[in-house]
PDB file of C-alpha atoms in Angstrom:
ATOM      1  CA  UNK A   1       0.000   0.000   0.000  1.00  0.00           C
ATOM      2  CA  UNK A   2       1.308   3.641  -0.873  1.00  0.00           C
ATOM      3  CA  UNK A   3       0.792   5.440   1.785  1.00  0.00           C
ATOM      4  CA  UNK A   4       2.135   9.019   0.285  1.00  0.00           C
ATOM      5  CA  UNK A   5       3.985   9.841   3.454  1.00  0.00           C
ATOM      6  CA  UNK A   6       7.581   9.746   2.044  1.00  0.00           C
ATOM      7  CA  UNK A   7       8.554  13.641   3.188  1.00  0.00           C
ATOM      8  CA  UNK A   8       5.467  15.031   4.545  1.00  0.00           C
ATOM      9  CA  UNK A   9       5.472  16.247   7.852  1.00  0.00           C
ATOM     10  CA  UNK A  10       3.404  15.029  10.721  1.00  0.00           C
ATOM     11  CA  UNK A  11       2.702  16.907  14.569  1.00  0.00           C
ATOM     12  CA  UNK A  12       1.911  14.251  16.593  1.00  0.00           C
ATOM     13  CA  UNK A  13       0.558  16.197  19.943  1.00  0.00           C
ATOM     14  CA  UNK A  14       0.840  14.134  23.494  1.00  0.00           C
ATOM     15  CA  UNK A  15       3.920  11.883  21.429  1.00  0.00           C
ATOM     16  CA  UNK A  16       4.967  11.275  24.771  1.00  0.00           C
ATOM     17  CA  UNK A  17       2.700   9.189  25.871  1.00  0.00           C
ATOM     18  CA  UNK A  18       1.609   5.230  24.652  1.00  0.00           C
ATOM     19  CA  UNK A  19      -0.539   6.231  21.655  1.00  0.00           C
ATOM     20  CA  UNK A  20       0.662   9.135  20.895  1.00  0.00           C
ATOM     21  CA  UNK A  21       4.263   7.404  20.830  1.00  0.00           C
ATOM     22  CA  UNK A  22       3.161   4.559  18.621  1.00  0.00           C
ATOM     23  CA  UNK A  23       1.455   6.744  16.014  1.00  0.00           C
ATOM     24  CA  UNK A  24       4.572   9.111  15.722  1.00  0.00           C
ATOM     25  CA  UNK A  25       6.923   5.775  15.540  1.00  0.00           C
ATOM     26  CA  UNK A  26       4.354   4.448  12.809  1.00  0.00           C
ATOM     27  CA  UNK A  27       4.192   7.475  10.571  1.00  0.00           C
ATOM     28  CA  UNK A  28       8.148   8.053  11.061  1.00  0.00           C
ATOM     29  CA  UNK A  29       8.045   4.337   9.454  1.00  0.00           C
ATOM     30  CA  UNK A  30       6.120   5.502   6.232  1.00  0.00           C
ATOM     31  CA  UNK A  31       8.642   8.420   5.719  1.00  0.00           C
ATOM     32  CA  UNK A  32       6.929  11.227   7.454  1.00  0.00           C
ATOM     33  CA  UNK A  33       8.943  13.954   9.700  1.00  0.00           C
ATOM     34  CA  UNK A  34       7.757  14.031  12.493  1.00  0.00           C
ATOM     35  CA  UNK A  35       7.118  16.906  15.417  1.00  0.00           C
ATOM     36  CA  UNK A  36       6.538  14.949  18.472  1.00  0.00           C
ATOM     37  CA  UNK A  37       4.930  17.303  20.703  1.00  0.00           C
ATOM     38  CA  UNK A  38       5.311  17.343  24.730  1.00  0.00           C
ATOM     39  CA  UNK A  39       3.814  18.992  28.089  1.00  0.00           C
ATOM     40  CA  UNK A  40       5.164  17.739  30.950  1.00  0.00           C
ATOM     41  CA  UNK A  41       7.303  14.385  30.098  1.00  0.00           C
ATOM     42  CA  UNK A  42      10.213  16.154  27.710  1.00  0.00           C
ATOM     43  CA  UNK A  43      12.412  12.907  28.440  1.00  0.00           C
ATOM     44  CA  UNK A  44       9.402  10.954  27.302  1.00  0.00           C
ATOM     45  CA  UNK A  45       9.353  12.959  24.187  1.00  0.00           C
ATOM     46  CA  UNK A  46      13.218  12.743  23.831  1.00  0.00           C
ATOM     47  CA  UNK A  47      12.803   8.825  23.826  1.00  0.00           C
ATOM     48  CA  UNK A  48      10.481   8.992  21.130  1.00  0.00           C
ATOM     49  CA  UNK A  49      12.587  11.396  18.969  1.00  0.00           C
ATOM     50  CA  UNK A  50      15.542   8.651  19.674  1.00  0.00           C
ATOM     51  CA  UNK A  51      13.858   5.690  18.692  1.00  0.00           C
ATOM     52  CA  UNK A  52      12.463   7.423  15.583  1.00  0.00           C
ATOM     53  CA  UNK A  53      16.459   8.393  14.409  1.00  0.00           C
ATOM     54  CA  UNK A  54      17.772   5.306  15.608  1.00  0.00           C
ATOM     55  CA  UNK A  55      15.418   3.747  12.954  1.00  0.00           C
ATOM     56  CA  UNK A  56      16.610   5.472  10.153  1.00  0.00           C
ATOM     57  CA  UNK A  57      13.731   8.802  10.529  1.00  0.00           C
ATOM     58  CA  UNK A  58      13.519  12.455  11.435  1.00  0.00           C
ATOM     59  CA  UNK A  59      11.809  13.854  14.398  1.00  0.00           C
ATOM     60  CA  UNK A  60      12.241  16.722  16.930  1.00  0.00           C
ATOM     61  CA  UNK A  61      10.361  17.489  19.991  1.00  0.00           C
ATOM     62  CA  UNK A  62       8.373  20.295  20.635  1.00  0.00           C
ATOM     63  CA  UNK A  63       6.567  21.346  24.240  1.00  0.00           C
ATOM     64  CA  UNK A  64       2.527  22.650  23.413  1.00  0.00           C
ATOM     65  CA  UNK A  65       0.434  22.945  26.323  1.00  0.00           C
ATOM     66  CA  UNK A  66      -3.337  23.640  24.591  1.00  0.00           C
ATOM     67  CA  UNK A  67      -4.385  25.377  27.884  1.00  0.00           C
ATOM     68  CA  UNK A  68      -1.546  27.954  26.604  1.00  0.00           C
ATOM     69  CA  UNK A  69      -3.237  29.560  23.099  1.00  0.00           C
ATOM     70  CA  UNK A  70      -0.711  31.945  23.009  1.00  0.00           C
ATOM     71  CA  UNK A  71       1.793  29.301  22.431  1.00  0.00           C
ATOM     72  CA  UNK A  72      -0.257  26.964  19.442  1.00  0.00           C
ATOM     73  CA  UNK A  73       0.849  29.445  16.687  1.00  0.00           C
ATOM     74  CA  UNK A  74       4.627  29.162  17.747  1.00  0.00           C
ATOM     75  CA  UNK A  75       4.748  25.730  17.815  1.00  0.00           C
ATOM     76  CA  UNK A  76       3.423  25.406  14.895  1.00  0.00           C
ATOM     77  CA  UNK A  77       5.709  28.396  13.536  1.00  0.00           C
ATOM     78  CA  UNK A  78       9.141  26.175  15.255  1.00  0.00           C
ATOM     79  CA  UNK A  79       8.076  22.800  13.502  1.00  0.00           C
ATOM     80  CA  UNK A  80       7.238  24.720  10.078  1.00  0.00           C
ATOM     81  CA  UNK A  81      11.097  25.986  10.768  1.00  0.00           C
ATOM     82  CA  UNK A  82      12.562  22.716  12.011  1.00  0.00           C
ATOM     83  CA  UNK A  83      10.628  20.257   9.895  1.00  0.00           C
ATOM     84  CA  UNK A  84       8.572  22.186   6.969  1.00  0.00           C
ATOM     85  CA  UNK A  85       5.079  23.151   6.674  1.00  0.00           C
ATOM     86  CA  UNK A  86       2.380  20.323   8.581  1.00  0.00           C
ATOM     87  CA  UNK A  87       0.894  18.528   6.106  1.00  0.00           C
ATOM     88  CA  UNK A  88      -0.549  15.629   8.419  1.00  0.00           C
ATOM     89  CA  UNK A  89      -2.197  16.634  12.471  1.00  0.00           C
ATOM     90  CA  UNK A  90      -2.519  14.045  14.760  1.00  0.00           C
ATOM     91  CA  UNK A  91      -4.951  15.615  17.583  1.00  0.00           C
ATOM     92  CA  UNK A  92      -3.409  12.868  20.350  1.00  0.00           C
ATOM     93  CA  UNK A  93      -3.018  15.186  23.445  1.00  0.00           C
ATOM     94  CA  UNK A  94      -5.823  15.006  26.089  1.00  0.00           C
ATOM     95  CA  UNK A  95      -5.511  16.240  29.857  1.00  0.00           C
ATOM     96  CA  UNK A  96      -7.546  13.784  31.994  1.00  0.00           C
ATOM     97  CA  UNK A  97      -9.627  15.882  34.738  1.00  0.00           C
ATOM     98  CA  UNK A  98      -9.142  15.208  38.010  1.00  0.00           C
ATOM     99  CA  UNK A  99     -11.509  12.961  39.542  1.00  0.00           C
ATOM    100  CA  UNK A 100     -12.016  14.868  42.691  1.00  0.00           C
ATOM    101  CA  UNK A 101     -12.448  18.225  41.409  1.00  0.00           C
ATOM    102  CA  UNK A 102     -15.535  20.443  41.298  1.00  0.00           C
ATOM    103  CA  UNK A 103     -17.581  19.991  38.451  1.00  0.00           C
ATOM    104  CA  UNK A 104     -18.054  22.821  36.770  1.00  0.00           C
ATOM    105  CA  UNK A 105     -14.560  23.937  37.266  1.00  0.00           C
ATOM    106  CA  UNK A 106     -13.722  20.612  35.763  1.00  0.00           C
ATOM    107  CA  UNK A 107     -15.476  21.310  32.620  1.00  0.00           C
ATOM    108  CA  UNK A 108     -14.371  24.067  31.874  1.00  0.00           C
ATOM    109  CA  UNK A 109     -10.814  22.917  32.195  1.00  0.00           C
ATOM    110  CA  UNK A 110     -11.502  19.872  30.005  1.00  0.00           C
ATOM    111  CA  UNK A 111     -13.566  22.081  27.217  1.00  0.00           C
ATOM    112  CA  UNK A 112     -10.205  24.445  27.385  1.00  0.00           C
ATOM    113  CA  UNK A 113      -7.439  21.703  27.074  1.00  0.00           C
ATOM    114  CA  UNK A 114      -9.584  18.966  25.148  1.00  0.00           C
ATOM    115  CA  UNK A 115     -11.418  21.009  23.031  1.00  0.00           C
ATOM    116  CA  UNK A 116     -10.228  24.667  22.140  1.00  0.00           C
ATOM    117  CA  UNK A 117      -6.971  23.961  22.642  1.00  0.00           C
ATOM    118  CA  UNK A 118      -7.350  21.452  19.700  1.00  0.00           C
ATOM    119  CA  UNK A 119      -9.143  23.152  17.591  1.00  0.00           C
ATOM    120  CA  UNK A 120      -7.174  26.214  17.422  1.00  0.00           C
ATOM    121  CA  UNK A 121      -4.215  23.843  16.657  1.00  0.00           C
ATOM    122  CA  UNK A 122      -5.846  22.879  13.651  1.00  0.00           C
ATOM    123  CA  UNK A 123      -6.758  26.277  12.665  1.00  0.00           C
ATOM    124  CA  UNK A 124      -3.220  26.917  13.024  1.00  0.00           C
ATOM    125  CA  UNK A 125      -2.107  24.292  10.358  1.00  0.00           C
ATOM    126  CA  UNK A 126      -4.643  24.755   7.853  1.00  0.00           C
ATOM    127  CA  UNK A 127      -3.620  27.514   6.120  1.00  0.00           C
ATOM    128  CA  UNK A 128      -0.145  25.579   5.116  1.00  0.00           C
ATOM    129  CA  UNK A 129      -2.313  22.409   4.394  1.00  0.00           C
ATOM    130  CA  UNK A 130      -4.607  24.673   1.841  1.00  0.00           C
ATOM    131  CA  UNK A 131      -1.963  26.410   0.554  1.00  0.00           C
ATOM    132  CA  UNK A 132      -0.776  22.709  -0.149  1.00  0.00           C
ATOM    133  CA  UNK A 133      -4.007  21.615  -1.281  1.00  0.00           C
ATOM    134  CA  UNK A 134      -3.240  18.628   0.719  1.00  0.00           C
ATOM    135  CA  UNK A 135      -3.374  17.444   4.215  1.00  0.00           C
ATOM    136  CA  UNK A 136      -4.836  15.239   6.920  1.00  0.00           C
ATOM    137  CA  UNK A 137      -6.325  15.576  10.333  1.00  0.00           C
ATOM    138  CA  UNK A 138      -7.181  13.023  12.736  1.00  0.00           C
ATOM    139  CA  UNK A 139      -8.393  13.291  16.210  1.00  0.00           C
ATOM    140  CA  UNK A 140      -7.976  10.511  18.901  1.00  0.00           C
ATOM    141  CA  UNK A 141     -11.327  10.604  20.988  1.00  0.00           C
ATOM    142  CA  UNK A 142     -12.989   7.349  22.908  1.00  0.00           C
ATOM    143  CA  UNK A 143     -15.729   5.607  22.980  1.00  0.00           C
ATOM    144  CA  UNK A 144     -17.171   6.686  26.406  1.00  0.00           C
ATOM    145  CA  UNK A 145     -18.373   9.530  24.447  1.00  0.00           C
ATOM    146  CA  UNK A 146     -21.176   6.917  22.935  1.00  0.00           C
ATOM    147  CA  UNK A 147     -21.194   4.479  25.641  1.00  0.00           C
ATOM    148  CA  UNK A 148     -20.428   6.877  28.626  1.00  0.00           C
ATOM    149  CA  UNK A 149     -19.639   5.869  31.961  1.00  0.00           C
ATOM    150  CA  UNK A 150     -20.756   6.818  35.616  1.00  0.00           C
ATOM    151  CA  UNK A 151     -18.349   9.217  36.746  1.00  0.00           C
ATOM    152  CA  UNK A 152     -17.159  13.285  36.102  1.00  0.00           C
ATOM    153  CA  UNK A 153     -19.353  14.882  32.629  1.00  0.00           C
ATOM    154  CA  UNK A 154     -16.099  16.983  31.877  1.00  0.00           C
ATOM    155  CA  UNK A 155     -13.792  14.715  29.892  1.00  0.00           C
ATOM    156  CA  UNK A 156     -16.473  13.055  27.177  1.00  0.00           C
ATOM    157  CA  UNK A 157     -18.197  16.167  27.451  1.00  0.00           C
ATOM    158  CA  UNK A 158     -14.902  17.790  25.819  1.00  0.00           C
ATOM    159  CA  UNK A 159     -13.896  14.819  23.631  1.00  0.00           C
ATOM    160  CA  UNK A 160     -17.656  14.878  22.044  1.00  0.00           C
ATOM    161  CA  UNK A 161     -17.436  18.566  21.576  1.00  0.00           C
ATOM    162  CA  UNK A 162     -14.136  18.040  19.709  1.00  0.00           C
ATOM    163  CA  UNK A 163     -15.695  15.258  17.256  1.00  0.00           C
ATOM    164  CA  UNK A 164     -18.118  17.803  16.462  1.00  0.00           C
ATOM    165  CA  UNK A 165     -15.407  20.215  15.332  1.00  0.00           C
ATOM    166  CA  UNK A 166     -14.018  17.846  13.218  1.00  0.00           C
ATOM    167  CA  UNK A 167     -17.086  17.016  11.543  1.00  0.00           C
ATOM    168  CA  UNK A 168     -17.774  20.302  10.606  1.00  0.00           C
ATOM    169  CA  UNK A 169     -14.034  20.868   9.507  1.00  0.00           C
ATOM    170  CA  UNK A 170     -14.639  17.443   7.538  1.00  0.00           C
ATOM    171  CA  UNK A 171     -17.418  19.653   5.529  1.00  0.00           C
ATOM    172  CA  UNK A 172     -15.255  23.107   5.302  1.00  0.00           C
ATOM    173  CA  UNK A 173     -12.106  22.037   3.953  1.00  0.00           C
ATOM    174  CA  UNK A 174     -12.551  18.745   1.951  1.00  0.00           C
ATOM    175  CA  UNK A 175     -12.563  21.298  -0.685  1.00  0.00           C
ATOM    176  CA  UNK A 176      -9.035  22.312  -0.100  1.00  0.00           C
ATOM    177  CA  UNK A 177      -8.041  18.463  -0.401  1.00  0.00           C
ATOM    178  CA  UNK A 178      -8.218  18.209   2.934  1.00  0.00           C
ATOM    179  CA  UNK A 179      -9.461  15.008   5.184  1.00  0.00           C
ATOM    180  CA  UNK A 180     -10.461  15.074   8.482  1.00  0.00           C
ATOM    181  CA  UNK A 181     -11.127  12.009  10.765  1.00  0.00           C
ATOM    182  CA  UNK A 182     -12.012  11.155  14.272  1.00  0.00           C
ATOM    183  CA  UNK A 183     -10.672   7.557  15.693  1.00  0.00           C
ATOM    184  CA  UNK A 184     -12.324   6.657  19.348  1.00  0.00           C
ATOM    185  CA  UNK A 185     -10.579   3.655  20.637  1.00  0.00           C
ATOM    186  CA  UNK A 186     -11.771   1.647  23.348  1.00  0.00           C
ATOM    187  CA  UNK A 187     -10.560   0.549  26.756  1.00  0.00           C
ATOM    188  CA  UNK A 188      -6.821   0.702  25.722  1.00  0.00           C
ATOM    189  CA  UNK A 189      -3.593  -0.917  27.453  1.00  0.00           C
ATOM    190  CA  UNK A 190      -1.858   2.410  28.277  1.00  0.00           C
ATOM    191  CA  UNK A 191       0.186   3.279  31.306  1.00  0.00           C
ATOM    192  CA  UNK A 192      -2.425   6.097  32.432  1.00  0.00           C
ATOM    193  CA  UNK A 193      -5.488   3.565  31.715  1.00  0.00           C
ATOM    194  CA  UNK A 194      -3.924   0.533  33.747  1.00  0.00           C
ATOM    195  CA  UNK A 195      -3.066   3.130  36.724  1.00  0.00           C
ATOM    196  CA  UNK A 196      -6.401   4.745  36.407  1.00  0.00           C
ATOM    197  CA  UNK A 197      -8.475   4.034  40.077  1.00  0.00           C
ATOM    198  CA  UNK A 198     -11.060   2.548  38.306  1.00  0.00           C
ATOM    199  CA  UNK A 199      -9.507   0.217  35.651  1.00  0.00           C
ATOM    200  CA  UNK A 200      -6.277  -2.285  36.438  1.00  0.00           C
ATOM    201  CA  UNK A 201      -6.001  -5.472  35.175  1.00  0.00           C
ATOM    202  CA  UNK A 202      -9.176  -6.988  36.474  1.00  0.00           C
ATOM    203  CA  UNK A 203     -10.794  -4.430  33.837  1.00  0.00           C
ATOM    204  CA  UNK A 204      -8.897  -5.490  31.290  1.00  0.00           C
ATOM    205  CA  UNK A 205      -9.958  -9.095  32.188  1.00  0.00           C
ATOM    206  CA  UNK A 206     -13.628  -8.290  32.099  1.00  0.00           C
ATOM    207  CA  UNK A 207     -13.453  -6.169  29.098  1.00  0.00           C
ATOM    208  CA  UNK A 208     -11.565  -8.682  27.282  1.00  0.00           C
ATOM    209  CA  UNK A 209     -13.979 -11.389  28.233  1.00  0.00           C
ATOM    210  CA  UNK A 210     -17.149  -8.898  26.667  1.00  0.00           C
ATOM    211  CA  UNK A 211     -15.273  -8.419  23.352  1.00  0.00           C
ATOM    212  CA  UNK A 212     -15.916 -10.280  20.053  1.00  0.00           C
ATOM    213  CA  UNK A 213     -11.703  -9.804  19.363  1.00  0.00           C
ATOM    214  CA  UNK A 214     -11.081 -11.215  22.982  1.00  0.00           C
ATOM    215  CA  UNK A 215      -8.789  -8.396  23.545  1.00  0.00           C
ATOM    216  CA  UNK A 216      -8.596  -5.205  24.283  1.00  0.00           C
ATOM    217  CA  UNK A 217      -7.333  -2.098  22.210  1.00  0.00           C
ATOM    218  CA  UNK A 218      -3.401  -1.704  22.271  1.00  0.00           C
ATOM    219  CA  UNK A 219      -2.052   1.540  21.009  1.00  0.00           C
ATOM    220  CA  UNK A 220      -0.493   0.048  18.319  1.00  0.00           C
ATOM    221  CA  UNK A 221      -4.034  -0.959  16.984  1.00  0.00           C
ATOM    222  CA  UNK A 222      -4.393   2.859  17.130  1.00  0.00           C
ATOM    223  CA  UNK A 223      -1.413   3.896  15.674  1.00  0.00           C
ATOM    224  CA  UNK A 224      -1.910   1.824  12.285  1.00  0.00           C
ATOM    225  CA  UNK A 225      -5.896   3.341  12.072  1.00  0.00           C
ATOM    226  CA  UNK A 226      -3.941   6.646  12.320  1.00  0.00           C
ATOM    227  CA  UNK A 227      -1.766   6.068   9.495  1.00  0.00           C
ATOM    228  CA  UNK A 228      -4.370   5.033   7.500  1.00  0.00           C
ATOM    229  CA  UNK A 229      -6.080   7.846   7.803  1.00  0.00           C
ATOM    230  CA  UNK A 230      -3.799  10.216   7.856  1.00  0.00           C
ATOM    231  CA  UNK A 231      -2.155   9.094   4.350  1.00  0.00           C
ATOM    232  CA  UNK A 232      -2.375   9.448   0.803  1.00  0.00           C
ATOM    233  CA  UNK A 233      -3.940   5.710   0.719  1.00  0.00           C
ATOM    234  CA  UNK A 234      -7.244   7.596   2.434  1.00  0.00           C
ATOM    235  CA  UNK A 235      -8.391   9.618  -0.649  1.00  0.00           C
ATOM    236  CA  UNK A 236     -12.027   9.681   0.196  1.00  0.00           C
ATOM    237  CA  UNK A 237     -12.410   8.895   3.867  1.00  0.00           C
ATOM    238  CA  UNK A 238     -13.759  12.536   5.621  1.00  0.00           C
ATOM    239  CA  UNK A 239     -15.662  13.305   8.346  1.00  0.00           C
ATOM    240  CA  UNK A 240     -15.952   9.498  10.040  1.00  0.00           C
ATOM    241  CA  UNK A 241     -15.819   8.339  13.580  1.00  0.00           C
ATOM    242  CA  UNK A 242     -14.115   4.585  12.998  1.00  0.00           C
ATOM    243  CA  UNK A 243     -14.456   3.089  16.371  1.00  0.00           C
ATOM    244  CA  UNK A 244     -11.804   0.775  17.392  1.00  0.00           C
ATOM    245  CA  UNK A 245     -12.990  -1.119  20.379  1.00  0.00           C
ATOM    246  CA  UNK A 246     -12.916  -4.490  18.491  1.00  0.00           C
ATOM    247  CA  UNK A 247     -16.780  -4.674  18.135  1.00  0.00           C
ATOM    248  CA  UNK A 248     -17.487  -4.116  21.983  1.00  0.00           C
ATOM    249  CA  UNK A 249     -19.802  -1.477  21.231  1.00  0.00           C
ATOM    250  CA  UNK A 250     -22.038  -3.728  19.133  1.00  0.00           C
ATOM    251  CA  UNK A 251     -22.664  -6.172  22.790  1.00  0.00           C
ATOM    252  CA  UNK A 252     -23.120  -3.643  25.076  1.00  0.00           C
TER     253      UNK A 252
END
C-alpha cells in the first residue's frame, strides 16, 4: 500500500505518551517527519525522537500545552522551521480531569485543554495544508463519548465537543483536499489507563472477556488506524468516527 507519506510532515501532539508514541513511531516508518509534541514528560518525548532516528527517521520534539493559546501558533511556527510546513495533524493530546475536582470547574478545564486547545491547533495548520491543497487531520477521541460511563461529565463532554469540530471541519475544507477524521478507541492498554483508580487489570480481564476480538485495544491498533487515515492511501475517507474497540460497542 502507498501510503504518500515519504517527506510530509506530521505533529503528533501528546507523542509522549503510549498512543501518541506509537502513532509518531508508525508514521516516522512511512517516511513522514515528524514533530513529536510534549507537556510535561520532555524525556518521554526525547525517547520517542531517539527511537524514531535510531530507525533510520527524522523527528524533533516540541513542548505545546493547549491550555496555553498563546503558544499553538509558535509551535506550529518552530516545527514549520525545524521540519517544513504540517501537512498531516494528529490531535493525540488530552488532559484527563481530576476525579475529585468540582464539576463545573472541571469542565471548563476539560472544554479548554480537550477542546479549544485542539481546535485552534488545527486552525493553526490549515492555512499551510490549503496552501498545499493537501493534508490530513485526525483526532484521537474514545468511545465513552457513545457508551459513557458513571463518573465526572467533563472529559467526554470535551472529547464529544471536539468530534463535532471535526465534523464540521470534515465539511469546510474537503474542498481544499483536505481530510479530516475522528478515531475513538476503546478501553486501551496504556500506562495512564492501567493506573487509572477505576480500571487495572481486572478491567482489562472483564473487558476482554465482553469483546468479540477477545482483547482489548493496544495503542499500536491505534497507531496503524492513524496512518491510514492520515495518508495518501485515504483519498475519500472525511468526516468518520471509525471506532476501534474491536466490536465491543455492538454487545453492550
Amino acid at each position: 500500500m502507498e501510503t504518500g507519506l515519504l517527506n510530509k510532515v506530521a505533529l503528533v501532539t501528546g507523542a509522549s505518551g503510549a498512543i501518541g508514541r506509537a502513532a509518531a513511531r508508525h508514521l516516522a516508518a512511512e517516511g513522514a517527519s515528524v514533530a513529536v509534541s510534549w507537556r510535561t514528560n520532555r524525556a518521554a518525548a526525547m525517547e520517542v525522537v531517539d527511537a524514531i532516528a535510531q530507525a533510520g527517521g527524522d523527528a524533533c520534539a516540541v513542548r505545546l500545552d493547549h491550555g496555553d493559546l498563546a503558544t499553538v501558533q509558535s509551535v506550529v511556527e518552530e516545527v514549520t522551521t525545524r521540519l517544513g510546513p504540517i501537512s498531516v495533524l494528529i490531535a493525540n493530546a488530552v488532559q484527563w480531569p481530576a476525579f475529585d475536582a468540582d464539576e463545573i470547574g472541571g469542565l471548563t478545564t476539560s472544554l479548554a485543554v480537550n477542546t479549544v486547545g485542539p481546535v485552534a491547533l488545527i486552525d493553526a495548520v490549515l492555512p499551510a495544508m490549503r496552501a498545499a491543497g493537501w493534508g490530513r487531520v485526525v483526532a484521537v477521541s474514545t468511545d465513552i463519548v457513545e457508551q459513557p460511563m458513571a463518573g465526572p461529565v467533563a472529559y467526554a463532554t470535551a472529547k464529544g465537543a471536539l468530534e463535532t469540530a471535526a465534523r464540521v471541519l470534515a465539511v469546510r475544507e474537503a474542498r481544499h483536499g483536505i481530510l479530516t477524521n475522528v478515531v475513538r478507541p476503546g478501553f486501551t492498554l496504556t500506562e495512564k489507563a492501567l493506573n487509572a483508580p477505576f480500571l487495572g487489570p481486572k478491567a482489562v480481564a472483564a473487558e476482554s472477556e465482553k469483546t468479540p476480538t477477545s482483547r482489548i485495544c493496544t495503542p499500536d491498533d491505534v497507531a496503524s488506524a492513524i496512518t491510514y487515515l492520515a495518508s495518501a492511501a485515504n483519498s475519500h475517507i472525511n468526516g468518520q468516527i471509525l471506532s476501534l474497540a474491536g466490536g465491543r460497542e455492538l454487545v453492550r
